[in-house]
Amino acid sequence: AQCLKGDEEQETKLSFLQSHKKEPSKLQCRTIPHSDFIMEDESWDSTSSEWEQRCLLGNEIVSFSTSASSEKSEFLDSFHVKFNLSKLRSCLRCLKVTGLFIFGVVCSILFSTYPDHGKSWQMLAVSPLESYSVNLTDVGDSALLKLELAGSLIAGVVNRPQSEEYIVVEVILREELGFRRRRPQQQVIYNWTIFLNSRRNERAVTSRTFEIITRLTISINIQAFLQENKVIPLSMTHQYLHADIETQVTIASVILAGVYMLIIFEIVHRTLAAMLGSLAALAALAVIGDRPSLVRVVEWIDYETLALLFGMMILVAIFSETGFFDYCAVKAYRLSRGRVWAMIIILCLFAAFLSAFLDNVTTMLLFTPVTIRLCEVLNLDPRHVLIAEVIFTNIGGAATAVGDPPNVIIVSNQELRKTGMDFAGFTAHMFIGICLILLVSFPFLRLLYCNKKLYNKEPSEIVELKHEIHVWKLTAQRINPASREETAVKCLLMQKVLTLEFLLKKKLKTFQRQISQEDKNWETNIQELQKKHRIADKILLIKCLTVLGFVIFMFFLNSFVPGIHLDLGWIAILGAIWLLVLADIHDFEIILHRVEWATLLFFAALFVLMEALAHLHLIEYIGEQTALLIKMVPEDQRLTAAIILVVWISALASSLIDNIPFTATMIPVLLNLSQDPEVSLPVKPLIFSLAIGACLGGNGTLIGASANVVCAGIAEQHGYGFSFMEFFRLGFPMMLVSCTIGMCYLLVAHVVVGWNS
């Protein structure tokens, strides 16, 4: 009877196990209460309760083996997925390298195929009694004729009082002589009026492009209209282009869009992207027949900006050896009384104020190391603070006539000075508007940063806990569940990981709750920071402060005293040489390693790219289209529409291209628009709109302003680089808000009040 009972219970146990093996998906891995879970052979006289307990233990064994096989299959699946992803990344990388290499080779071949014809300048002289005429017979299949004149000219202005002195260039179409015709037929197809400068010793170069509508002989006739019978010496050159204006603008737009795609998606470094864009633009110029020479391309680079950057980088590199930046960080923390947002506002305000009188690039070269060290001391994420600083640096630079390069170009223009645009009036007008923009920008910045984690770094205990979780996970993944014992160990390790992750979440919540409150122990923290961060070399600090103070003083003096024949680049280079001598630097390689060579190369490539795009008529096309849009508006609403259009077109264009050539191109367009009797618009509202849009538009993208690129380069050198999109998410909304406030200010000042209109 006992044997029969034992057989029945054993059959029950086996059927129970088999039924569970058929449904492995319902089995789960559970914690083992005892390590001794392997069943041993026992006598047939056990009770039914003991057999039920053993059946449960057997169930756990089956579940462990089933989970082991499922985990093994999951591990293999994840391994295959990772392998496929790595293979896909390598394929994409090879495709990227191959595509860019082929693109570079094609552009190089195109650039080398078309020769550099050069420019042969022809000397000539015109007077009211004698004109100059020349026939052009080598037109061929060209689409455009480009004429360049050099002399005492006023470039870009076409609408002036007829009482002034000017010359007229006529493009004449000549028909061939027929059998019955004694005189050739002539037809003037283009008239180009150029006004003369009253200062005969000043030389300027102006150019204009004419569309060739026929293959007949074309002649150029130049006539002078002077108040006295005098001779005007001029120089002239001409060349033929093989593409019309629309085609050139399309090519330039495609190149610019390609450069931005490379930078936005971080396909290559922004320096390489600018170099590739420059190569493509030069190849396009070569194809259309306007290939520049090497000397001409080198002249496109703004060496004053590069010299300013290089000199200030040397000064800052030596300055950092004194420990002054750590000292300034502690002082800023004391001034804010431990409140993070108060400290950020103080830094942004000080940067905006300083950039109103200094160049924006110089301001960020001085502020970026201090900000990074301050954020490291206070356990903050430097990237968000740096982006906020450079945004307010660009805003503050628009407040005065010397704070931003577009303002300098506007105030130094001789034609605008004749309209009453002086230093004091321009600064007073812009300063009021920038103050209103700052009042709105600070609350909006706080709104943008409400979901940002300013404290990016965790305490050491959280870092160690994350490292421990990572180690436990790696250990569990390395266990191959081939046996039941290994499976049990892996389950225990995974349970350990879950426990540590739950503890990490609790610690993170506690940490976020602590940092969201005001630091009540800021006085104790300051005492500790002052002991840790002190001036390392006081003698070197005195030398650095002396040289840097003299350099900044010369920057101010250069803006107001015309007798100083040194630009900003020369002042920075001379200051760097003085400080290198005073500091007695022997290991020169250490100082050179801290120079942002990638940033300098980026600016050089960017200057070439923007100048090439200007030669492809992109900037000129934007200005002409803006003028056409303004002329289409009814006269009673034309001033309002003109202010709105100029502000937003300038802002959007300056966020994509360099604002210096854009401002230089837009000034003649706006002058002609204001002097056109059919439009009858005052010039000052248009110029102020251009200044607001060009200066504030630099906040739209990472490469919209020089200060943005400099700040990103220094931050990247310190290990806190931010991408194009990280800057775009914060900078572009700030640009929209600041331009909106500036536009409203101009509308109230010039449309409602009628100030300077």
mmCIF file with all atom_site columns, C-alpha atoms in Angstrom, residues 104-116 279 282-287 291-292:
data_model
loop_
_atom_site.group_PDB
_atom_site.id
_atom_site.type_symbol
_atom_site.label_atom_id
_atom_site.label_alt_id
_atom_site.label_comp_id
_atom_site.label_asym_id
_atom_site.label_entity_id
_atom_site.label_seq_id
_atom_site.pdbx_PDB_ins_code
_atom_site.Cartn_x
_atom_site.Cartn_y
_atom_site.Cartn_z
_atom_site.occupancy
_atom_site.B_iso_or_equiv
_atom_site.pdbx_formal_charge
_atom_site.auth_seq_id
_atom_site.auth_comp_id
_atom_site.auth_asym_id
_atom_site.auth_atom_id
_atom_site.pdbx_PDB_model_num
ATOM 1  C CA . GLY A 1 104 ? 36.688 67.927 -51.683 1.00 0.00 ? 104 GLY A CA 1
ATOM 2  C CA . VAL A 1 105 ? 38.407 66.293 -54.660 1.00 0.00 ? 105 VAL A CA 1
ATOM 3  C CA . VAL A 1 106 ? 35.688 67.476 -57.084 1.00 0.00 ? 106 VAL A CA 1
ATOM 4  C CA . CYS A 1 107 ? 35.863 71.055 -55.762 1.00 0.00 ? 107 CYS A CA 1
ATOM 5  C CA . SER A 1 108 ? 39.662 71.000 -55.998 1.00 0.00 ? 108 SER A CA 1
ATOM 6  C CA . ILE A 1 109 ? 39.525 69.764 -59.606 1.00 0.00 ? 109 ILE A CA 1
ATOM 7  C CA . LEU A 1 110 ? 36.999 72.446 -60.551 1.00 0.00 ? 110 LEU A CA 1
ATOM 8  C CA . PHE A 1 111 ? 39.065 75.151 -58.883 1.00 0.00 ? 111 PHE A CA 1
ATOM 9  C CA . SER A 1 112 ? 42.261 74.024 -60.631 1.00 0.00 ? 112 SER A CA 1
ATOM 10 C CA . THR A 1 113 ? 40.656 73.564 -64.050 1.00 0.00 ? 113 THR A CA 1
ATOM 11 C CA . TYR A 1 114 ? 39.646 77.194 -64.572 1.00 0.00 ? 114 TYR A CA 1
ATOM 12 C CA . PRO A 1 115 ? 42.576 79.639 -64.735 1.00 0.00 ? 115 PRO A CA 1
ATOM 13 C CA . ASP A 1 116 ? 42.984 82.879 -62.864 1.00 0.00 ? 116 ASP A CA 1
ATOM 14 C CA . LEU A 1 279 ? 36.513 75.510 -50.899 1.00 0.00 ? 279 LEU A CA 1
ATOM 15 C CA . LEU A 1 282 ? 35.918 79.302 -54.396 1.00 0.00 ? 282 LEU A CA 1
ATOM 16 C CA . ALA A 1 283 ? 35.215 76.459 -56.834 1.00 0.00 ? 283 ALA A CA 1
ATOM 17 C CA . ALA A 1 284 ? 31.873 78.074 -57.720 1.00 0.00 ? 284 ALA A CA 1
ATOM 18 C CA . LEU A 1 285 ? 33.597 81.414 -58.368 1.00 0.00 ? 285 LEU A CA 1
ATOM 19 C CA . ALA A 1 286 ? 36.129 79.663 -60.607 1.00 0.00 ? 286 ALA A CA 1
ATOM 20 C CA . VAL A 1 287 ? 33.396 77.974 -62.634 1.00 0.00 ? 287 VAL A CA 1
ATOM 21 C CA . ARG A 1 291 ? 38.259 82.839 -59.775 1.00 0.00 ? 291 ARG A CA 1
ATOM 22 C CA . PRO A 1 292 ? 40.213 84.853 -57.185 1.00 0.00 ? 292 PRO A CA 1
#
